[in-house]
mmCIF file of C-alpha atoms and ligand atoms in Angstrom:
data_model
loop_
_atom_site.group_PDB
_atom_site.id
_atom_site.type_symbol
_atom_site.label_atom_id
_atom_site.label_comp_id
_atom_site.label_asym_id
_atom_site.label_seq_id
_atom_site.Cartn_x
_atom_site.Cartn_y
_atom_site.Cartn_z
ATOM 1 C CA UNK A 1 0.000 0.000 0.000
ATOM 2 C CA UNK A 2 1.427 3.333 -0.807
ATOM 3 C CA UNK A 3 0.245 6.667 0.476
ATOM 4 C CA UNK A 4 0.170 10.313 -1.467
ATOM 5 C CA UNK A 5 0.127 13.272 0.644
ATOM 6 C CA UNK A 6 -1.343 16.486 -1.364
ATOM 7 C CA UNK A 7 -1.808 18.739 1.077
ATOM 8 C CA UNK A 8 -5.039 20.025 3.759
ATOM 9 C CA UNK A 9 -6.719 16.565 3.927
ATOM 10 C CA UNK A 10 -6.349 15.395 0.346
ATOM 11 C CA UNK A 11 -4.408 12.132 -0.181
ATOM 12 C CA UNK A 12 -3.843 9.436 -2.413
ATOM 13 C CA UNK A 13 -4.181 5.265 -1.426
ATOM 14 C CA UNK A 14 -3.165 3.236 -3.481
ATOM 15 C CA UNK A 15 -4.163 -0.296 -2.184
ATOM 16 C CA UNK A 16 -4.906 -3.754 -4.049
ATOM 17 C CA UNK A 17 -3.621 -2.346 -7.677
ATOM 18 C CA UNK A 18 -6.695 0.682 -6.999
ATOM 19 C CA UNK A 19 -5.799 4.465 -6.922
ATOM 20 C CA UNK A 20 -8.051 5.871 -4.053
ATOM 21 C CA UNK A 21 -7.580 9.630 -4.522
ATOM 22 C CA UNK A 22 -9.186 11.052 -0.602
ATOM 23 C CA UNK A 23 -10.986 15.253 -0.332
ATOM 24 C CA UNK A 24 -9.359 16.397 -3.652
ATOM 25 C CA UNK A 25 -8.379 20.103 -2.461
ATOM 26 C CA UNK A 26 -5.092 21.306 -4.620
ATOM 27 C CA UNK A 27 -5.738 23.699 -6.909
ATOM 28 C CA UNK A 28 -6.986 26.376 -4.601
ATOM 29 C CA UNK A 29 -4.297 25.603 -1.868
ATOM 30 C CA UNK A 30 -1.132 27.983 -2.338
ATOM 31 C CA UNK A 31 1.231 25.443 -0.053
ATOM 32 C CA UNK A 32 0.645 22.710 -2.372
ATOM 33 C CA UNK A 33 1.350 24.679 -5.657
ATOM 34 C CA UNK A 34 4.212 22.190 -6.442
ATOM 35 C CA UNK A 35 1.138 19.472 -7.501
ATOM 36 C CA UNK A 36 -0.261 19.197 -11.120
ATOM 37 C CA UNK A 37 -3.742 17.629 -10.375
ATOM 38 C CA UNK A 38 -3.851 16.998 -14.391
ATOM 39 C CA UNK A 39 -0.715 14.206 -13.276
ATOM 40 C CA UNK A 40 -2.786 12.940 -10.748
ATOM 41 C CA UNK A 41 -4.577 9.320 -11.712
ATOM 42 C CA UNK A 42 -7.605 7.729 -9.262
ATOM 43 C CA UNK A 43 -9.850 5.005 -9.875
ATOM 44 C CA UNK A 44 -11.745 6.395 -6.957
ATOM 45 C CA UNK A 45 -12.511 10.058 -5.547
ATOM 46 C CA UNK A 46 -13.803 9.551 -1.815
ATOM 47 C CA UNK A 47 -15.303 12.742 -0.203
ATOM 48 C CA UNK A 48 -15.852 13.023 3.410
ATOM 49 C CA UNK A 49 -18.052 16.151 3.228
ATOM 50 C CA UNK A 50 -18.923 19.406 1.484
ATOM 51 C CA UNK A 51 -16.904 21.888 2.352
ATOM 52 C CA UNK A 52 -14.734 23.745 -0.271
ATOM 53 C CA UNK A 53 -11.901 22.425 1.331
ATOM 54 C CA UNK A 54 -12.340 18.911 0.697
ATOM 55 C CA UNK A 55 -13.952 19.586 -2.475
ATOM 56 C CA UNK A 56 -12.448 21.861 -4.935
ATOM 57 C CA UNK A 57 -11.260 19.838 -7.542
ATOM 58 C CA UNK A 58 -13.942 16.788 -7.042
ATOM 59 C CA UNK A 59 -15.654 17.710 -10.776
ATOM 60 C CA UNK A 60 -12.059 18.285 -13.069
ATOM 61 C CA UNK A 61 -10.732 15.197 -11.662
ATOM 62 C CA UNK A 62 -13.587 12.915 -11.818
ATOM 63 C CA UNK A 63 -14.259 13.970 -15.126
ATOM 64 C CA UNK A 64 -10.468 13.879 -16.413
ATOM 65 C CA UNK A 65 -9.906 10.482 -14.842
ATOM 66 C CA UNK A 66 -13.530 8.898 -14.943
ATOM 67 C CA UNK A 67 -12.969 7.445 -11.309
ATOM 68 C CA UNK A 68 -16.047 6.554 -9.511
ATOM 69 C CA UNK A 69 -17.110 9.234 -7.166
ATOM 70 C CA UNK A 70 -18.108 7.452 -3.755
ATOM 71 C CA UNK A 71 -19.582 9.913 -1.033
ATOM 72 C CA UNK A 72 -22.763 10.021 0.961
ATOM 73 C CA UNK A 73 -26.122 10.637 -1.073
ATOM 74 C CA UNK A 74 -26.481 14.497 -1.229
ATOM 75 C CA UNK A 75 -22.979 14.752 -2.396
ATOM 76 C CA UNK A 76 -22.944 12.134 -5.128
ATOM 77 C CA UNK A 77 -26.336 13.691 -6.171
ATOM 78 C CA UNK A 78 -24.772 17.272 -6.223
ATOM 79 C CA UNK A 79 -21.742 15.924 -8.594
ATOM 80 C CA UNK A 80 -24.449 14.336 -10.890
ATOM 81 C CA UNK A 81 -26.250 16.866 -11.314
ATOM 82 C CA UNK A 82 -22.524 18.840 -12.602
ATOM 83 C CA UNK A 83 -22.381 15.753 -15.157
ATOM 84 C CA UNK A 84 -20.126 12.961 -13.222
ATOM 85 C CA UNK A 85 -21.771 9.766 -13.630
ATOM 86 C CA UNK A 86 -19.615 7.320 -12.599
ATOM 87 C CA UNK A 87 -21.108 7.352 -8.944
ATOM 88 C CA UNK A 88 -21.633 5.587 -6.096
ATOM 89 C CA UNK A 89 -23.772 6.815 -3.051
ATOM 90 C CA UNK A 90 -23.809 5.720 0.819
ATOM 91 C CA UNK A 91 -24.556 7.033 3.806
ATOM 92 C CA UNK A 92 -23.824 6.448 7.252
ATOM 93 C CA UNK A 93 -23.431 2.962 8.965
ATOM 94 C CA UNK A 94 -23.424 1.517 5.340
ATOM 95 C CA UNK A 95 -20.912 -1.148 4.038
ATOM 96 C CA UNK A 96 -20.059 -1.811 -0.136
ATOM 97 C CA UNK A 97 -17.788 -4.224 -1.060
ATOM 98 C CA UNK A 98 -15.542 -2.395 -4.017
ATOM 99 C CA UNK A 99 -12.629 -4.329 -5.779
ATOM 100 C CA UNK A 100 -10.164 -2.543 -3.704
ATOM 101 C CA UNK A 101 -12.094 -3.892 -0.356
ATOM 102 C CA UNK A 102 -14.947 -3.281 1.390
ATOM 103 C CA UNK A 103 -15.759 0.374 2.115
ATOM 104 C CA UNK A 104 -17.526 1.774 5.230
ATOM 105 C CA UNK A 105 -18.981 5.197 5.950
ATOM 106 C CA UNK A 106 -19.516 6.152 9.284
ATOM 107 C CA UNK A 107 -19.674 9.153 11.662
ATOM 108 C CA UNK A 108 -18.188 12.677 11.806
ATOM 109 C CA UNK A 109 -18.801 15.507 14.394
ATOM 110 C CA UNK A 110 -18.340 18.005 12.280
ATOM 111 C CA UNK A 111 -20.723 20.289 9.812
ATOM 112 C CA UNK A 112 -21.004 19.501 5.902
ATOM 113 C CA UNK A 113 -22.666 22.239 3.594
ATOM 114 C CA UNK A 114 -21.941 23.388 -0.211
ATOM 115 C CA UNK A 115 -19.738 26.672 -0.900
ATOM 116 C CA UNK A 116 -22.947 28.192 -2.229
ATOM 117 C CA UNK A 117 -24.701 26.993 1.031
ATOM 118 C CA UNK A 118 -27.192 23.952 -0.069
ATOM 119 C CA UNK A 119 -27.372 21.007 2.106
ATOM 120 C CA UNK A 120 -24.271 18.627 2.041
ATOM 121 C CA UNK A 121 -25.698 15.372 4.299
ATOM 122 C CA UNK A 122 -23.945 15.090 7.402
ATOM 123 C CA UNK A 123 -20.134 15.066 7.444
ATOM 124 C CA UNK A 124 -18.480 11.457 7.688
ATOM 125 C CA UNK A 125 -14.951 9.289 7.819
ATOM 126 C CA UNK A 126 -14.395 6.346 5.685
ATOM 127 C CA UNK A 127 -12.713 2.754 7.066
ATOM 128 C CA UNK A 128 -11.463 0.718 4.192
ATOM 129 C CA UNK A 129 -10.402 -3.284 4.767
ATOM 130 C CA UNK A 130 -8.480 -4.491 2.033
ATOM 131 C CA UNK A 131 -6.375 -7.783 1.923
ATOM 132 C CA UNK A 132 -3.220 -5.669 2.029
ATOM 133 C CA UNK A 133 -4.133 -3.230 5.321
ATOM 134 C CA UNK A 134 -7.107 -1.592 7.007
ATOM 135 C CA UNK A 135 -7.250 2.413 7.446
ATOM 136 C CA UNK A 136 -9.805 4.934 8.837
ATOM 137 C CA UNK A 137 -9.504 8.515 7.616
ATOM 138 C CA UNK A 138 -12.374 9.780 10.099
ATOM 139 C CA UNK A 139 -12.849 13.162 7.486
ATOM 140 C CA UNK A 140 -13.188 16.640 9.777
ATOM 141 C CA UNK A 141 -14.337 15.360 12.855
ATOM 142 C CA UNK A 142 -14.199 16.388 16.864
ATOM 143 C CA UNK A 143 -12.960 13.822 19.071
ATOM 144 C CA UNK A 144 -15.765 11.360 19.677
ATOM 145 C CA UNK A 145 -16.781 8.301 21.168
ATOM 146 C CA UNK A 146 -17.818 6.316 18.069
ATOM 147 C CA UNK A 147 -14.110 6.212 17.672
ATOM 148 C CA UNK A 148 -14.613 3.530 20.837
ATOM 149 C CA UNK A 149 -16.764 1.552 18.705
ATOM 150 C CA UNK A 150 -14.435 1.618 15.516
ATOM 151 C CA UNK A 151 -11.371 0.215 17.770
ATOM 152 C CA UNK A 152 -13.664 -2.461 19.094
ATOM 153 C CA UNK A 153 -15.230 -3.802 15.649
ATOM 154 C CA UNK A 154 -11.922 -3.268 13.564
ATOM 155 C CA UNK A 155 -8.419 -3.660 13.174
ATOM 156 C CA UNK A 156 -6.603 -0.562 12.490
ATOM 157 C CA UNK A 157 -3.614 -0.729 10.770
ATOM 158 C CA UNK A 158 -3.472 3.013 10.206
ATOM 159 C CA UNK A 159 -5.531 5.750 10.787
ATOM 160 C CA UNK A 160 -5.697 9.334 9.147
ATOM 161 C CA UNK A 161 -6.707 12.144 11.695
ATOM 162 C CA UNK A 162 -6.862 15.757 11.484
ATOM 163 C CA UNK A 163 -5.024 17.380 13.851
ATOM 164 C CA UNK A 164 -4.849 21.164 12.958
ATOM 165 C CA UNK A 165 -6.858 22.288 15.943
ATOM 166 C CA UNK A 166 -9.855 25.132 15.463
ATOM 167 C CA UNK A 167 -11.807 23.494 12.924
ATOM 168 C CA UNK A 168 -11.323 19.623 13.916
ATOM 169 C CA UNK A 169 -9.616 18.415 16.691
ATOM 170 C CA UNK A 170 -6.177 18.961 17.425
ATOM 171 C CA UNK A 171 -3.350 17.088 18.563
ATOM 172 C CA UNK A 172 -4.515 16.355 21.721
ATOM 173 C CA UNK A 173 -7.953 14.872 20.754
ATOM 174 C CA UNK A 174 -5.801 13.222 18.327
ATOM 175 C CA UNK A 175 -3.720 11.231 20.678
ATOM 176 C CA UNK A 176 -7.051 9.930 22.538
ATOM 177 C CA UNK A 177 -8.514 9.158 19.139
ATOM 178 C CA UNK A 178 -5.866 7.306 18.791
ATOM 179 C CA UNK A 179 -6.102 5.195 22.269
ATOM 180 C CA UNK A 180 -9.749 5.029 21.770
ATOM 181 C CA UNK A 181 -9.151 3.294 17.763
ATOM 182 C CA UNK A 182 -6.609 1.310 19.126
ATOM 183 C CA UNK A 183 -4.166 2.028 16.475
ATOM 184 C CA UNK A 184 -0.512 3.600 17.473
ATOM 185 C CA UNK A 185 0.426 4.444 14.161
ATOM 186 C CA UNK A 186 -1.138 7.905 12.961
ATOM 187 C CA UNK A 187 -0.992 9.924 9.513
ATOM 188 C CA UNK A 188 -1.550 13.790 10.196
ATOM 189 C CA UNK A 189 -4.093 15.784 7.969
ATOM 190 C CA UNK A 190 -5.593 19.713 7.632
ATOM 191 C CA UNK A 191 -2.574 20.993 9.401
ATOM 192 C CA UNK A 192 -0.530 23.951 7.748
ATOM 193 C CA UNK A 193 -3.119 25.407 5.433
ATOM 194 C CA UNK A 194 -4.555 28.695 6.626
ATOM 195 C CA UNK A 195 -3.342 30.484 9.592
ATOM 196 C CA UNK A 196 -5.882 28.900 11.937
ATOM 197 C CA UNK A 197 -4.449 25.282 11.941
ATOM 198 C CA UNK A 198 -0.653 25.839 11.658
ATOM 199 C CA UNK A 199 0.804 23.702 13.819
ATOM 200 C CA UNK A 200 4.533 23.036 15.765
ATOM 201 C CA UNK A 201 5.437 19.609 13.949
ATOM 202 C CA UNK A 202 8.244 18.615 15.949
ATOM 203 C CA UNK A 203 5.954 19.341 19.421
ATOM 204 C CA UNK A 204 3.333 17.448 18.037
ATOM 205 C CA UNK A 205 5.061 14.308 16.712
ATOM 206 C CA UNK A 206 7.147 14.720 20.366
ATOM 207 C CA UNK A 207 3.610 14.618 21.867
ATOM 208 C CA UNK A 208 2.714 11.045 20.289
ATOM 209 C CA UNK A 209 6.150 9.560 21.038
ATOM 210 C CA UNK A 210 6.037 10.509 24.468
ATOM 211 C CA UNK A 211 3.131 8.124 24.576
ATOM 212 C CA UNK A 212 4.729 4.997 22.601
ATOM 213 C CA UNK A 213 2.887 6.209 19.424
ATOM 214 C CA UNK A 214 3.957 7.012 15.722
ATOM 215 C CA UNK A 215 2.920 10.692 14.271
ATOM 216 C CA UNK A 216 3.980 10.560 10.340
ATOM 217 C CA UNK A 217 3.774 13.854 9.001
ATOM 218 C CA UNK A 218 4.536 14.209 4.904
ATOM 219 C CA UNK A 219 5.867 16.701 2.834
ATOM 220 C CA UNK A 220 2.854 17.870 0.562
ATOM 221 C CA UNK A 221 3.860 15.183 -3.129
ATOM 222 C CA UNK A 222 5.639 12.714 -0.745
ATOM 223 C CA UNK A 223 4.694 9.417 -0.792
ATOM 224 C CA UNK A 224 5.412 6.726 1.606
ATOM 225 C CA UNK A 225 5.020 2.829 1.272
ATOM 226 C CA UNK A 226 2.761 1.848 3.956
HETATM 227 NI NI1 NI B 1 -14.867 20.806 6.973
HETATM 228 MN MN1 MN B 2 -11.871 20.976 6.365
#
């Protein structure tokens, strides 16, 4: 399994031969200028939820790339209606299996609306369990106690957290998420990007070590073999 970092919370799994391209956010994002979404390839375009942050460049890519948008109803039905067809709707709770694995949408605490302000569905994370390894990316979320419930029906190989603070929860949260998903070995997200979730890297990855845990924090176009 390799792993893509893009920047904010947009990644890039690439697990059982499938390109899972995660909240496709470049273009707009100045620290990630160094990416060429037109290079990027994805069999798959997951989106957690509808902010413009995790959206931006949903409709180029899925249409460049025909990869199968998979999201929670309103938001597949929002791409539609911009002409992606290639979709694949869920919603919370709900399990598909997909030929990288099967797929799993569950809770976020978080809020989930359009740029122009029409109704998103509720925010949500995403645990995949392929034959290689099995990841949660839990979307923009606040710590909470479904993440319990996660570590006790699954096991985590990885998990993908924010941890910029303000807008999710921050390293802190992180860390319990962590206990709570009974998984030591975290991949930080929506860090960095605007002024409100810069964060001290080396304090934070100090933070998990000083509890026996692993904080991976990528360049933005690194890639690491998972
Ligand atoms: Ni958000
Ligand atoms: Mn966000």
């Amino acid at each position: 399994m390799r792993f893509t970092f893009y920047g904010h919370a947009c990644f890039l799994i690439e697990v059982e031969g499938k390109k899972i391209l995660f909240d496709p956010f470049i273009s707009p994002n100045e620290k990630a200028k160094s990416v060429d979404i037109n290079t990027i390839e994805a069999n798959y375009i997951l989106v957690s939820h509808g902010h413009e942050d995790h959206i931006a460049d949903v409709e180029q890519i899925a249409k460049r790339t025909g990869a199968k948008l998979v999201s929670n109803f309103e938001i597949v039905s929002y791409f539609e209606k911009k002409g992606i067809e290639n979709t694949h709707p869920m919603n919370h709770g709900g399990s598909w299996e997909f030929d990288f694995g099967t797929l799993k949408y569950v809770n976020a605490v978080h809020s989930s609306s359009f740029p122009d302000g029409s109704y998103a569905g509720n925010p949500g994370g995403f645990i995949i369990s392929s034959n290689e390894k099995t990841f949660y990316y839990s979307g923009d979320t606040a710590l909470t106690m479904d993440m319990k419930l996660i570590g006790e029906q699954e096991e985590l190989d990885y998990i993908i957290l924010p941890i910029g603070d303000n807008f999710t929860m921050g390293v802190k949260d992180a860390i319990i998420a962590s206990d709570m998903l009974k998984c030591n070995k975290t991949i930080g997200v929506h860090f960095d990007t605007f002024g409100y979730i810069e964060i001290d890297h080396k304090k934070a990855v100090k933070n998990f070590t000083e509890r026996g845990k692993e904080l991976i924090l990528l360049e933005i176009g690194e890639t690491i073999k998972l």
